[in-house]
Every structure is written in structure tokens, then in C-alpha cells.
PDB file of C-alpha atoms and ligand atoms in Angstrom:
ATOM      1  CA  UNK A 516       0.000   0.000   0.000  1.00  0.00           C
ATOM      2  CA  UNK A 517       2.779   2.433   0.943  1.00  0.00           C
ATOM      3  CA  UNK A 518       4.446   1.760  -2.359  1.00  0.00           C
ATOM      4  CA  UNK A 519       1.212   2.340  -4.187  1.00  0.00           C
ATOM      5  CA  UNK A 520       0.815   5.709  -2.495  1.00  0.00           C
ATOM      6  CA  UNK A 521       4.427   6.621  -3.130  1.00  0.00           C
ATOM      7  CA  UNK A 522       4.057   5.748  -6.766  1.00  0.00           C
ATOM      8  CA  UNK A 523       0.950   7.853  -6.865  1.00  0.00           C
ATOM      9  CA  UNK A 524       2.315  10.923  -5.089  1.00  0.00           C
ATOM     10  CA  UNK A 525       5.569  10.503  -6.969  1.00  0.00           C
ATOM     11  CA  UNK A 526       7.967  13.384  -7.016  1.00  0.00           C
ATOM     12  CA  UNK A 527       5.378  15.883  -5.882  1.00  0.00           C
ATOM     13  CA  UNK A 528       5.177  14.443  -2.371  1.00  0.00           C
ATOM     14  CA  UNK A 529       7.289  17.292  -0.985  1.00  0.00           C
ATOM     15  CA  UNK A 530       4.620  19.716  -2.161  1.00  0.00           C
ATOM     16  CA  UNK A 531       1.807  17.986  -0.327  1.00  0.00           C
ATOM     17  CA  UNK A 532       0.634  19.782   2.812  1.00  0.00           C
ATOM     18  CA  UNK A 533       0.937  16.628   4.858  1.00  0.00           C
ATOM     19  CA  UNK A 534       1.129  13.012   3.794  1.00  0.00           C
ATOM     20  CA  UNK A 535      -1.896  10.871   4.373  1.00  0.00           C
ATOM     21  CA  UNK A 536      -1.697   8.161   7.004  1.00  0.00           C
ATOM     22  CA  UNK A 537      -2.043   4.974   4.990  1.00  0.00           C
ATOM     23  CA  UNK A 538      -3.072   3.075   8.129  1.00  0.00           C
ATOM     24  CA  UNK A 539      -6.069   5.304   8.711  1.00  0.00           C
ATOM     25  CA  UNK A 540      -7.893   5.514   5.399  1.00  0.00           C
ATOM     26  CA  UNK A 541     -11.685   5.644   5.862  1.00  0.00           C
ATOM     27  CA  UNK A 542     -13.149   2.312   4.896  1.00  0.00           C
ATOM     28  CA  UNK A 543     -16.371   3.854   3.600  1.00  0.00           C
ATOM     29  CA  UNK A 544     -16.675   7.364   2.185  1.00  0.00           C
ATOM     30  CA  UNK A 545     -20.100   8.718   1.233  1.00  0.00           C
ATOM     31  CA  UNK A 546     -20.450  11.837  -0.908  1.00  0.00           C
ATOM     32  CA  UNK A 547     -23.358  14.190  -1.512  1.00  0.00           C
ATOM     33  CA  UNK A 548     -22.310  15.405  -4.954  1.00  0.00           C
ATOM     34  CA  UNK A 549     -23.877  18.862  -5.017  1.00  0.00           C
ATOM     35  CA  UNK A 550     -23.540  22.112  -6.920  1.00  0.00           C
ATOM     36  CA  UNK A 551     -23.676  21.014 -10.553  1.00  0.00           C
ATOM     37  CA  UNK A 552     -26.431  23.481 -11.390  1.00  0.00           C
ATOM     38  CA  UNK A 553     -24.780  26.475  -9.719  1.00  0.00           C
ATOM     39  CA  UNK A 554     -21.449  25.627 -11.303  1.00  0.00           C
ATOM     40  CA  UNK A 555     -23.097  25.755 -14.720  1.00  0.00           C
ATOM     41  CA  UNK A 556     -25.087  28.903 -13.964  1.00  0.00           C
ATOM     42  CA  UNK A 557     -21.908  30.746 -12.926  1.00  0.00           C
ATOM     43  CA  UNK A 558     -20.539  29.988 -16.370  1.00  0.00           C
ATOM     44  CA  UNK A 559     -23.665  30.999 -18.209  1.00  0.00           C
ATOM     45  CA  UNK A 560     -24.348  27.367 -19.113  1.00  0.00           C
ATOM     46  CA  UNK A 561     -27.541  25.324 -18.763  1.00  0.00           C
ATOM     47  CA  UNK A 562     -27.813  23.217 -15.583  1.00  0.00           C
ATOM     48  CA  UNK A 563     -27.389  20.010 -17.550  1.00  0.00           C
ATOM     49  CA  UNK A 564     -23.890  21.124 -18.565  1.00  0.00           C
ATOM     50  CA  UNK A 565     -23.085  20.987 -14.866  1.00  0.00           C
ATOM     51  CA  UNK A 566     -24.401  17.443 -14.600  1.00  0.00           C
ATOM     52  CA  UNK A 567     -22.345  16.433 -17.617  1.00  0.00           C
ATOM     53  CA  UNK A 568     -19.237  17.930 -16.083  1.00  0.00           C
ATOM     54  CA  UNK A 569     -20.028  16.330 -12.721  1.00  0.00           C
ATOM     55  CA  UNK A 570     -19.851  12.941 -14.383  1.00  0.00           C
ATOM     56  CA  UNK A 571     -16.145  13.524 -14.989  1.00  0.00           C
ATOM     57  CA  UNK A 572     -15.704  14.212 -11.288  1.00  0.00           C
ATOM     58  CA  UNK A 573     -17.367  10.874 -10.533  1.00  0.00           C
ATOM     59  CA  UNK A 574     -14.681   9.162 -12.581  1.00  0.00           C
ATOM     60  CA  UNK A 575     -11.888  11.248 -11.024  1.00  0.00           C
ATOM     61  CA  UNK A 576     -12.952  10.619  -7.443  1.00  0.00           C
ATOM     62  CA  UNK A 577     -13.676   6.923  -8.012  1.00  0.00           C
ATOM     63  CA  UNK A 578     -10.122   6.436  -9.221  1.00  0.00           C
ATOM     64  CA  UNK A 579      -8.760   8.568  -6.364  1.00  0.00           C
ATOM     65  CA  UNK A 580     -10.668   6.494  -3.809  1.00  0.00           C
ATOM     66  CA  UNK A 581      -9.429   3.294  -5.411  1.00  0.00           C
ATOM     67  CA  UNK A 582      -5.816   4.476  -5.274  1.00  0.00           C
ATOM     68  CA  UNK A 583      -6.168   5.378  -1.591  1.00  0.00           C
ATOM     69  CA  UNK A 584      -7.471   1.918  -0.761  1.00  0.00           C
ATOM     70  CA  UNK A 585     -10.965   3.027   0.239  1.00  0.00           C
ATOM     71  CA  UNK A 586     -13.207  -0.039   0.322  1.00  0.00           C
ATOM     72  CA  UNK A 587     -16.650   1.545  -0.232  1.00  0.00           C
ATOM     73  CA  UNK A 588     -17.507   4.758  -2.044  1.00  0.00           C
ATOM     74  CA  UNK A 589     -21.184   5.726  -1.947  1.00  0.00           C
ATOM     75  CA  UNK A 590     -22.205   8.539  -4.290  1.00  0.00           C
ATOM     76  CA  UNK A 591     -25.552  10.310  -3.941  1.00  0.00           C
ATOM     77  CA  UNK A 592     -26.549  10.639  -7.568  1.00  0.00           C
ATOM     78  CA  UNK A 593     -30.329  11.148  -7.415  1.00  0.00           C
ATOM     79  CA  UNK A 594     -32.637  11.485  -4.451  1.00  0.00           C
ATOM     80  CA  UNK A 595     -36.260  10.393  -4.119  1.00  0.00           C
ATOM     81  CA  UNK A 596     -37.002  14.152  -3.958  1.00  0.00           C
ATOM     82  CA  UNK A 597     -35.161  15.014  -7.176  1.00  0.00           C
ATOM     83  CA  UNK A 598     -38.210  13.913  -9.227  1.00  0.00           C
ATOM     84  CA  UNK A 599     -39.617  17.353  -8.344  1.00  0.00           C
ATOM     85  CA  UNK A 600     -37.217  18.967 -10.829  1.00  0.00           C
ATOM     86  CA  UNK A 601     -38.233  19.985 -14.356  1.00  0.00           C
ATOM     87  CA  UNK A 602     -38.924  16.978 -16.562  1.00  0.00           C
ATOM     88  CA  UNK A 603     -36.119  17.799 -19.013  1.00  0.00           C
ATOM     89  CA  UNK A 604     -33.532  17.902 -16.221  1.00  0.00           C
ATOM     90  CA  UNK A 605     -34.771  14.616 -14.729  1.00  0.00           C
ATOM     91  CA  UNK A 606     -34.622  13.008 -18.163  1.00  0.00           C
ATOM     92  CA  UNK A 607     -31.071  14.209 -18.626  1.00  0.00           C
ATOM     93  CA  UNK A 608     -30.045  12.915 -15.202  1.00  0.00           C
ATOM     94  CA  UNK A 609     -31.597   9.540 -15.990  1.00  0.00           C
ATOM     95  CA  UNK A 610     -29.395   9.247 -19.073  1.00  0.00           C
ATOM     96  CA  UNK A 611     -26.187   9.820 -17.147  1.00  0.00           C
ATOM     97  CA  UNK A 612     -25.728   6.310 -15.696  1.00  0.00           C
ATOM     98  CA  UNK A 613     -25.820   4.829 -19.217  1.00  0.00           C
ATOM     99  CA  UNK A 614     -23.485   7.483 -20.528  1.00  0.00           C
ATOM    100  CA  UNK A 615     -21.087   7.104 -17.646  1.00  0.00           C
ATOM    101  CA  UNK A 616     -21.018   3.325 -17.790  1.00  0.00           C
ATOM    102  CA  UNK A 617     -20.705   3.124 -21.571  1.00  0.00           C
ATOM    103  CA  UNK A 618     -17.520   5.191 -21.282  1.00  0.00           C
ATOM    104  CA  UNK A 619     -16.114   3.942 -17.984  1.00  0.00           C
ATOM    105  CA  UNK A 620     -17.276   0.392 -17.328  1.00  0.00           C
ATOM    106  CA  UNK A 621     -14.332  -1.155 -19.132  1.00  0.00           C
ATOM    107  CA  UNK A 622     -11.822   0.723 -16.998  1.00  0.00           C
ATOM    108  CA  UNK A 623     -13.805   0.040 -13.825  1.00  0.00           C
ATOM    109  CA  UNK A 624     -13.594  -3.667 -14.618  1.00  0.00           C
ATOM    110  CA  UNK A 625      -9.847  -3.389 -15.314  1.00  0.00           C
ATOM    111  CA  UNK A 626      -9.479  -1.822 -11.872  1.00  0.00           C
ATOM    112  CA  UNK A 627     -11.446  -4.603 -10.158  1.00  0.00           C
ATOM    113  CA  UNK A 628     -14.184  -2.143  -9.085  1.00  0.00           C
ATOM    114  CA  UNK A 629     -17.525  -3.606  -8.055  1.00  0.00           C
ATOM    115  CA  UNK A 630     -20.531  -1.466  -9.038  1.00  0.00           C
ATOM    116  CA  UNK A 631     -23.617  -1.529  -6.828  1.00  0.00           C
ATOM    117  CA  UNK A 632     -26.827   0.399  -6.673  1.00  0.00           C
ATOM    118  CA  UNK A 633     -28.632   1.603  -3.558  1.00  0.00           C
ATOM    119  CA  UNK A 634     -32.084   2.967  -4.332  1.00  0.00           C
ATOM    120  CA  UNK A 635     -35.602   2.265  -5.561  1.00  0.00           C
ATOM    121  CA  UNK A 636     -35.551   0.524  -8.889  1.00  0.00           C
ATOM    122  CA  UNK A 637     -39.272   0.612  -9.591  1.00  0.00           C
ATOM    123  CA  UNK A 638     -39.481   4.301 -10.589  1.00  0.00           C
ATOM    124  CA  UNK A 639     -36.405   4.341 -12.827  1.00  0.00           C
ATOM    125  CA  UNK A 640     -36.779   4.366 -16.618  1.00  0.00           C
ATOM    126  CA  UNK A 641     -35.905   0.936 -18.002  1.00  0.00           C
ATOM    127  CA  UNK A 642     -32.907   2.256 -19.975  1.00  0.00           C
ATOM    128  CA  UNK A 643     -31.386   3.636 -16.770  1.00  0.00           C
ATOM    129  CA  UNK A 644     -32.033   0.535 -14.719  1.00  0.00           C
ATOM    130  CA  UNK A 645     -30.793  -1.830 -17.411  1.00  0.00           C
ATOM    131  CA  UNK A 646     -27.487   0.022 -17.756  1.00  0.00           C
ATOM    132  CA  UNK A 647     -26.901  -0.039 -14.014  1.00  0.00           C
ATOM    133  CA  UNK A 648     -27.942  -3.659 -13.614  1.00  0.00           C
ATOM    134  CA  UNK A 649     -25.686  -4.704 -16.458  1.00  0.00           C
ATOM    135  CA  UNK A 650     -22.733  -2.990 -14.740  1.00  0.00           C
ATOM    136  CA  UNK A 651     -23.671  -4.615 -11.434  1.00  0.00           C
ATOM    137  CA  UNK A 652     -23.793  -8.028 -13.128  1.00  0.00           C
ATOM    138  CA  UNK A 653     -20.517  -7.584 -14.950  1.00  0.00           C
ATOM    139  CA  UNK A 654     -18.648  -6.462 -11.849  1.00  0.00           C
ATOM    140  CA  UNK A 655     -20.314  -8.713  -9.263  1.00  0.00           C
ATOM    141  CA  UNK A 656     -17.225 -10.892  -8.917  1.00  0.00           C
ATOM    142  CA  UNK A 657     -14.796  -7.980  -8.532  1.00  0.00           C
ATOM    143  CA  UNK A 658     -13.086  -7.649  -5.187  1.00  0.00           C
ATOM    144  CA  UNK A 659     -11.717  -4.076  -5.251  1.00  0.00           C
ATOM    145  CA  UNK A 660     -13.441  -0.799  -4.473  1.00  0.00           C
ATOM    146  CA  UNK A 661     -17.218  -1.030  -4.111  1.00  0.00           C
ATOM    147  CA  UNK A 662     -18.697   1.875  -6.080  1.00  0.00           C
ATOM    148  CA  UNK A 663     -22.174   2.236  -4.645  1.00  0.00           C
ATOM    149  CA  UNK A 664     -24.516   4.553  -6.553  1.00  0.00           C
ATOM    150  CA  UNK A 665     -27.327   6.006  -4.451  1.00  0.00           C
ATOM    151  CA  UNK A 666     -29.805   6.386  -7.286  1.00  0.00           C
ATOM    152  CA  UNK A 667     -33.401   7.225  -6.495  1.00  0.00           C
ATOM    153  CA  UNK A 668     -32.390   6.902  -2.865  1.00  0.00           C
ATOM    154  CA  UNK A 669     -34.174   8.437   0.116  1.00  0.00           C
ATOM    155  CA  UNK A 670     -33.428   7.708   3.710  1.00  0.00           C
ATOM    156  CA  UNK A 671     -36.935   8.131   5.127  1.00  0.00           C
ATOM    157  CA  UNK A 672     -38.435   5.808   2.509  1.00  0.00           C
ATOM    158  CA  UNK A 673     -35.658   3.352   3.316  1.00  0.00           C
ATOM    159  CA  UNK A 674     -36.383   3.479   7.042  1.00  0.00           C
ATOM    160  CA  UNK A 675     -40.121   3.150   6.545  1.00  0.00           C
ATOM    161  CA  UNK A 676     -39.444   0.072   4.415  1.00  0.00           C
ATOM    162  CA  UNK A 677     -37.354  -1.412   7.195  1.00  0.00           C
ATOM    163  CA  UNK A 678     -40.010  -0.640   9.806  1.00  0.00           C
ATOM    164  CA  UNK A 679     -42.653  -2.319   7.645  1.00  0.00           C
ATOM    165  CA  UNK A 680     -40.586  -5.468   7.217  1.00  0.00           C
ATOM    166  CA  UNK A 681     -39.842  -5.636  10.930  1.00  0.00           C
ATOM    167  CA  UNK A 682     -43.536  -5.072  11.705  1.00  0.00           C
ATOM    168  CA  UNK A 683     -44.444  -7.997   9.485  1.00  0.00           C
ATOM    169  CA  UNK A 684     -41.976 -10.215  11.337  1.00  0.00           C
ATOM    170  CA  UNK A 685     -43.532  -9.098  14.626  1.00  0.00           C
ATOM    171  CA  UNK A 686     -47.069  -9.631  13.345  1.00  0.00           C
ATOM    172  CA  UNK A 687     -46.160 -13.104  12.130  1.00  0.00           C
ATOM    173  CA  UNK A 688     -44.781 -13.911  15.563  1.00  0.00           C
ATOM    174  CA  UNK A 689     -41.189 -14.327  14.320  1.00  0.00           C
ATOM    175  CA  UNK A 690     -39.858 -11.405  16.355  1.00  0.00           C
ATOM    176  CA  UNK A 691     -40.861  -9.959  19.715  1.00  0.00           C
ATOM    177  CA  UNK A 692     -40.997  -6.120  19.916  1.00  0.00           C
ATOM    178  CA  UNK A 693     -38.656  -6.090  22.904  1.00  0.00           C
ATOM    179  CA  UNK A 694     -36.064  -8.035  20.890  1.00  0.00           C
ATOM    180  CA  UNK A 695     -35.775  -5.417  18.128  1.00  0.00           C
ATOM    181  CA  UNK A 696     -32.207  -4.146  17.973  1.00  0.00           C
ATOM    182  CA  UNK A 697     -30.053  -1.831  15.862  1.00  0.00           C
ATOM    183  CA  UNK A 698     -28.989  -4.771  13.757  1.00  0.00           C
ATOM    184  CA  UNK A 699     -32.592  -5.603  12.762  1.00  0.00           C
ATOM    185  CA  UNK A 700     -33.090  -2.148  11.335  1.00  0.00           C
ATOM    186  CA  UNK A 701     -29.668  -2.084   9.670  1.00  0.00           C
ATOM    187  CA  UNK A 702     -30.224  -5.380   7.904  1.00  0.00           C
ATOM    188  CA  UNK A 703     -33.485  -4.149   6.369  1.00  0.00           C
ATOM    189  CA  UNK A 704     -31.962  -0.976   4.967  1.00  0.00           C
ATOM    190  CA  UNK A 705     -30.819  -0.722   1.346  1.00  0.00           C
ATOM    191  CA  UNK A 706     -27.273  -0.490   2.681  1.00  0.00           C
ATOM    192  CA  UNK A 707     -27.491  -3.941   4.327  1.00  0.00           C
ATOM    193  CA  UNK A 708     -24.097  -5.601   4.309  1.00  0.00           C
ATOM    194  CA  UNK A 709     -22.198  -2.329   3.843  1.00  0.00           C
ATOM    195  CA  UNK A 710     -20.531  -0.801   6.906  1.00  0.00           C
ATOM    196  CA  UNK A 711     -21.656   2.677   7.966  1.00  0.00           C
ATOM    197  CA  UNK A 712     -19.768   5.550   6.296  1.00  0.00           C
ATOM    198  CA  UNK A 713     -16.690   6.694   8.200  1.00  0.00           C
ATOM    199  CA  UNK A 714     -16.622   9.986   6.352  1.00  0.00           C
ATOM    200  CA  UNK A 715     -19.358  12.041   4.699  1.00  0.00           C
ATOM    201  CA  UNK A 716     -18.384  14.719   2.182  1.00  0.00           C
ATOM    202  CA  UNK A 717     -20.796  17.313   0.816  1.00  0.00           C
ATOM    203  CA  UNK A 718     -19.769  19.789  -1.843  1.00  0.00           C
ATOM    204  CA  UNK A 719     -21.312  23.153  -2.810  1.00  0.00           C
ATOM    205  CA  UNK A 720     -21.497  24.792   0.615  1.00  0.00           C
ATOM    206  CA  UNK A 721     -24.853  23.354   1.693  1.00  0.00           C
ATOM    207  CA  UNK A 722     -24.763  22.170   5.310  1.00  0.00           C
ATOM    208  CA  UNK A 723     -27.521  19.571   5.334  1.00  0.00           C
ATOM    209  CA  UNK A 724     -28.099  15.885   4.701  1.00  0.00           C
ATOM    210  CA  UNK A 725     -30.992  16.137   2.215  1.00  0.00           C
ATOM    211  CA  UNK A 726     -32.442  12.770   3.254  1.00  0.00           C
ATOM    212  CA  UNK A 727     -29.170  10.881   2.814  1.00  0.00           C
ATOM    213  CA  UNK A 728     -28.305   7.859   4.997  1.00  0.00           C
ATOM    214  CA  UNK A 729     -29.799   9.298   8.188  1.00  0.00           C
ATOM    215  CA  UNK A 730     -29.407   6.068  10.127  1.00  0.00           C
ATOM    216  CA  UNK A 731     -26.018   5.108   8.737  1.00  0.00           C
ATOM    217  CA  UNK A 732     -24.398   8.508   9.357  1.00  0.00           C
ATOM    218  CA  UNK A 733     -25.056   8.436  13.118  1.00  0.00           C
ATOM    219  CA  UNK A 734     -21.322   8.449  13.939  1.00  0.00           C
ATOM    220  CA  UNK A 735     -19.740   9.456  10.647  1.00  0.00           C
ATOM    221  CA  UNK A 736     -17.271  12.304  10.460  1.00  0.00           C
ATOM    222  CA  UNK A 737     -18.573  15.084   8.226  1.00  0.00           C
ATOM    223  CA  UNK A 738     -16.632  17.344   5.917  1.00  0.00           C
ATOM    224  CA  UNK A 739     -18.133  20.189   3.926  1.00  0.00           C
ATOM    225  CA  UNK A 740     -16.634  22.328   1.204  1.00  0.00           C
ATOM    226  CA  UNK A 741     -17.871  25.302  -0.806  1.00  0.00           C
ATOM    227  CA  UNK A 742     -16.380  23.781  -3.962  1.00  0.00           C
ATOM    228  CA  UNK A 743     -18.980  22.748  -6.536  1.00  0.00           C
ATOM    229  CA  UNK A 744     -18.955  19.095  -7.550  1.00  0.00           C
ATOM    230  CA  UNK A 745     -17.691  19.650 -11.138  1.00  0.00           C
ATOM    231  CA  UNK A 746     -14.562  21.313  -9.778  1.00  0.00           C
ATOM    232  CA  UNK A 747     -13.969  18.894  -6.902  1.00  0.00           C
ATOM    233  CA  UNK A 748     -10.513  17.411  -7.401  1.00  0.00           C
ATOM    234  CA  UNK A 749      -8.418  14.614  -6.006  1.00  0.00           C
ATOM    235  CA  UNK A 750      -6.616  17.252  -3.883  1.00  0.00           C
ATOM    236  CA  UNK A 751      -9.911  18.302  -2.284  1.00  0.00           C
ATOM    237  CA  UNK A 752     -10.673  14.641  -1.676  1.00  0.00           C
ATOM    238  CA  UNK A 753      -7.324  14.226   0.048  1.00  0.00           C
ATOM    239  CA  UNK A 754      -8.004  17.355   2.119  1.00  0.00           C
ATOM    240  CA  UNK A 755     -11.162  15.671   3.387  1.00  0.00           C
ATOM    241  CA  UNK A 756      -9.343  12.450   4.259  1.00  0.00           C
ATOM    242  CA  UNK A 757      -6.524  14.410   5.914  1.00  0.00           C
ATOM    243  CA  UNK A 758      -9.030  16.268   8.071  1.00  0.00           C
ATOM    244  CA  UNK A 759     -10.744  12.955   8.885  1.00  0.00           C
ATOM    245  CA  UNK A 760      -7.419  11.627  10.115  1.00  0.00           C
ATOM    246  CA  UNK A 761      -7.128  14.524  12.566  1.00  0.00           C
ATOM    247  CA  UNK A 762     -10.487  13.769  14.183  1.00  0.00           C
ATOM    248  CA  UNK A 763     -10.936  11.712  17.337  1.00  0.00           C
ATOM    249  CA  UNK A 764     -13.919   9.386  16.976  1.00  0.00           C
ATOM    250  CA  UNK A 765     -15.333   8.769  20.419  1.00  0.00           C
ATOM    251  CA  UNK A 766     -18.732   7.178  19.776  1.00  0.00           C
ATOM    252  CA  UNK A 767     -19.976   8.635  23.027  1.00  0.00           C
ATOM    253  CA  UNK A 768     -17.037   7.276  25.003  1.00  0.00           C
ATOM    254  CA  UNK A 769     -13.938   9.127  26.167  1.00  0.00           C
TER     255      UNK A 769
HETATM  256  C1  IPE B 787     -26.220  17.865  -7.659  1.00  0.00           C
HETATM  257  O1  IPE B 787     -26.209  19.130  -8.214  1.00  0.00           O
HETATM  258  C2  IPE B 787     -26.759  16.814  -8.604  1.00  0.00           C
HETATM  259  C3  IPE B 787     -28.105  16.327  -8.246  1.00  0.00           C
HETATM  260  C4  IPE B 787     -28.796  16.692  -7.209  1.00  0.00           C
HETATM  261  C5  IPE B 787     -28.693  15.376  -9.140  1.00  0.00           C
HETATM  262  P1  IPE B 787     -27.493  20.044  -8.236  1.00  0.00           P
HETATM  263  O2  IPE B 787     -28.237  19.779  -9.488  1.00  0.00           O
HETATM  264  O3  IPE B 787     -28.274  19.886  -6.992  1.00  0.00           O
HETATM  265  O4  IPE B 787     -26.842  21.483  -8.307  1.00  0.00           O
HETATM  266  P2  IPE B 787     -27.297  22.764  -7.504  1.00  0.00           P
HETATM  267  O5  IPE B 787     -27.352  22.377  -6.066  1.00  0.00           O
HETATM  268  O6  IPE B 787     -28.634  23.149  -8.022  1.00  0.00           O
HETATM  269  O7  IPE B 787     -26.243  23.763  -7.773  1.00  0.00           O
HETATM  270  C1  IPE B 788     -28.953  16.189  -2.725  1.00  0.00           C
HETATM  271  O1  IPE B 788     -28.802  17.383  -3.400  1.00  0.00           O
HETATM  272  C2  IPE B 788     -29.198  15.066  -3.684  1.00  0.00           C
HETATM  273  C3  IPE B 788     -28.051  14.695  -4.503  1.00  0.00           C
HETATM  274  C4  IPE B 788     -26.852  15.202  -4.453  1.00  0.00           C
HETATM  275  C5  IPE B 788     -28.311  13.639  -5.446  1.00  0.00           C
HETATM  276  P1  IPE B 788     -30.028  18.366  -3.650  1.00  0.00           P
HETATM  277  O2  IPE B 788     -29.491  19.485  -4.461  1.00  0.00           O
HETATM  278  O3  IPE B 788     -31.181  17.630  -4.207  1.00  0.00           O
HETATM  279  O4  IPE B 788     -30.373  18.824  -2.174  1.00  0.00           O
HETATM  280  P2  IPE B 788     -31.210  20.070  -1.653  1.00  0.00           P
HETATM  281  O5  IPE B 788     -32.505  20.100  -2.423  1.00  0.00           O
HETATM  282  O6  IPE B 788     -30.398  21.295  -1.931  1.00  0.00           O
HETATM  283  O7  IPE B 788     -31.377  19.828  -0.190  1.00  0.00           O
HETATM  284 MG1   MG B 789     -28.240  20.787  -5.207  1.00  0.00          MG
END
């Protein structure tokens, strides 16, 4: 790992503010990729130009996370609330997974990346879902970075789903109410099997969660930047990890 990082930082390592601690890389990083529209507006471009540009950042940060040895990267790509946007913008956003995967899937496979999706499949257009499911199928056996797309994801809907499933188990007599534990809820969430994020990043200066992983982020470290997603670089990503490494995670203890 050290060699990999050395190779990656190369001769510029002296210029880095402070080297990253390779023994303390967050296992799971979740990102609220925000600010595409404002980035475009500032340049006099239509909002969709921002989404197009943001797709390049997805590639850049996926590769950066892979090089660092991050195990899970969850990217908030479309929320259950984003359907409220103008139809043309939603349609454009729904074409991005296909576009992204048609360009990048080959390289993701070469890098042993496993693609997953976390979200509600039923409302997605079939062309969007098929592209994602094909990528999931083709990378299912890969053992490297898990690239988890939160697509049509909403945390409250997710928690209600979990509560319903647990209620059914209770009603059927398979589970007693007093036996319900954290783990029961966690295993009925869309993130089942994935550890909670260690680090949450949100770009664009907004300081809110926007219905993203409310349960899973209970003890995550959070890092916010004013930088808009299309201009978020590997250096910014490293800044976030560096800051994470300075934090003391106490989980309520001392
Ligand atoms: C994030 O950028 C992408 C999605 C929410 C799909 P926005 O489209 O929210 O950009 P802003 O926040 O309006 O600038
Ligand atoms: C959150 O961003 C959703 C995604 C990044 C996919 P929004 O732009 O939708 O969030 P709000 O509306 O500003 O809270
Ligand atoms: Mg936004």
C-alpha cells in the first residue's frame, strides 16, 4: 500500500501539505455530490452542462478512492425528492448512468471495481435501470473498491421500508418487539451488508443531509466544502481524508 501511495504521489510528495496516514484511510466514504447546477449557472451554461461535467468528477474521485485503498464509495446521484425537478432535467439525469457506464465500465472492470446500486428501482426508466444492472452483473465478482450509486435513494423511505418489514416479522410472531435491535433495522436498509460511512463529504457549501443515509451517518465524520462538484478534485478529496485523520472518533465514550 505504501508503495502504491508513493508511486501515486511521486515526485510531488514534498509539495503535499501533509502526507496521508495509509493506516487510517476511511473504509467507507459517502459523498453528496452537489452544486452542478450552480457551477453551470456561474458559467452561463444550462444546468445540464453541470451534470455532464459532474460525471467527470465521478470518474476522477472513483479512481482517487481506489488508489487510496478506500473499500466503499457511496455517491448520492439522485434522491427520491429530485423527481420534483423539471422533466427535461430529470430526463437528462436519468441518461447519465448509461453514458457514464458506456464510457467507464471497461476501466472500472480493469481496476477490479464492483458497481452496486442503492435505491428504488421501480421508478427508474428501463434504460437507466438496465445500464446499471448490467454494470452490477458484470462487476459482481470484482473484489476491489465497491462503487455504490445512491440512485433514487431516500433515507426516510428506506427506514419506513425497514419498519414495515420488521412489523411484518412481529405480526407473524417471528420477532418480539422487545427483541428489536439496531442490527434488525440495519439489515433491512438498502445499505445492508455495507458498513456505515466513516466519512461524509458534501460539496457546494450546503450544510444539510438532504435525506441521505440518516441512520447510517449516526457516527460518521462530516466534511463540507464550498467547492462545486464539477470542480472537486483529487486534492480536495485528500483534504477531506486528511481532516478525517485529525479527528478523534469517540462514539460517546472518552
Ligand atoms: C447535484 O447538483 C446533482 C443532483 C442533485 C442530481 P445540483 O443539481 O443539486 O446542483 P445545484 O445544487 O442546483 O447547484
Ligand atoms: C442532494 O442534493 C441530492 C443529490 C446530491 C443527489 P439536492 O441538491 O437535491 O439537495 P437540496 O434540495 O439542496 O437539499
Ligand atoms: Mg443541489
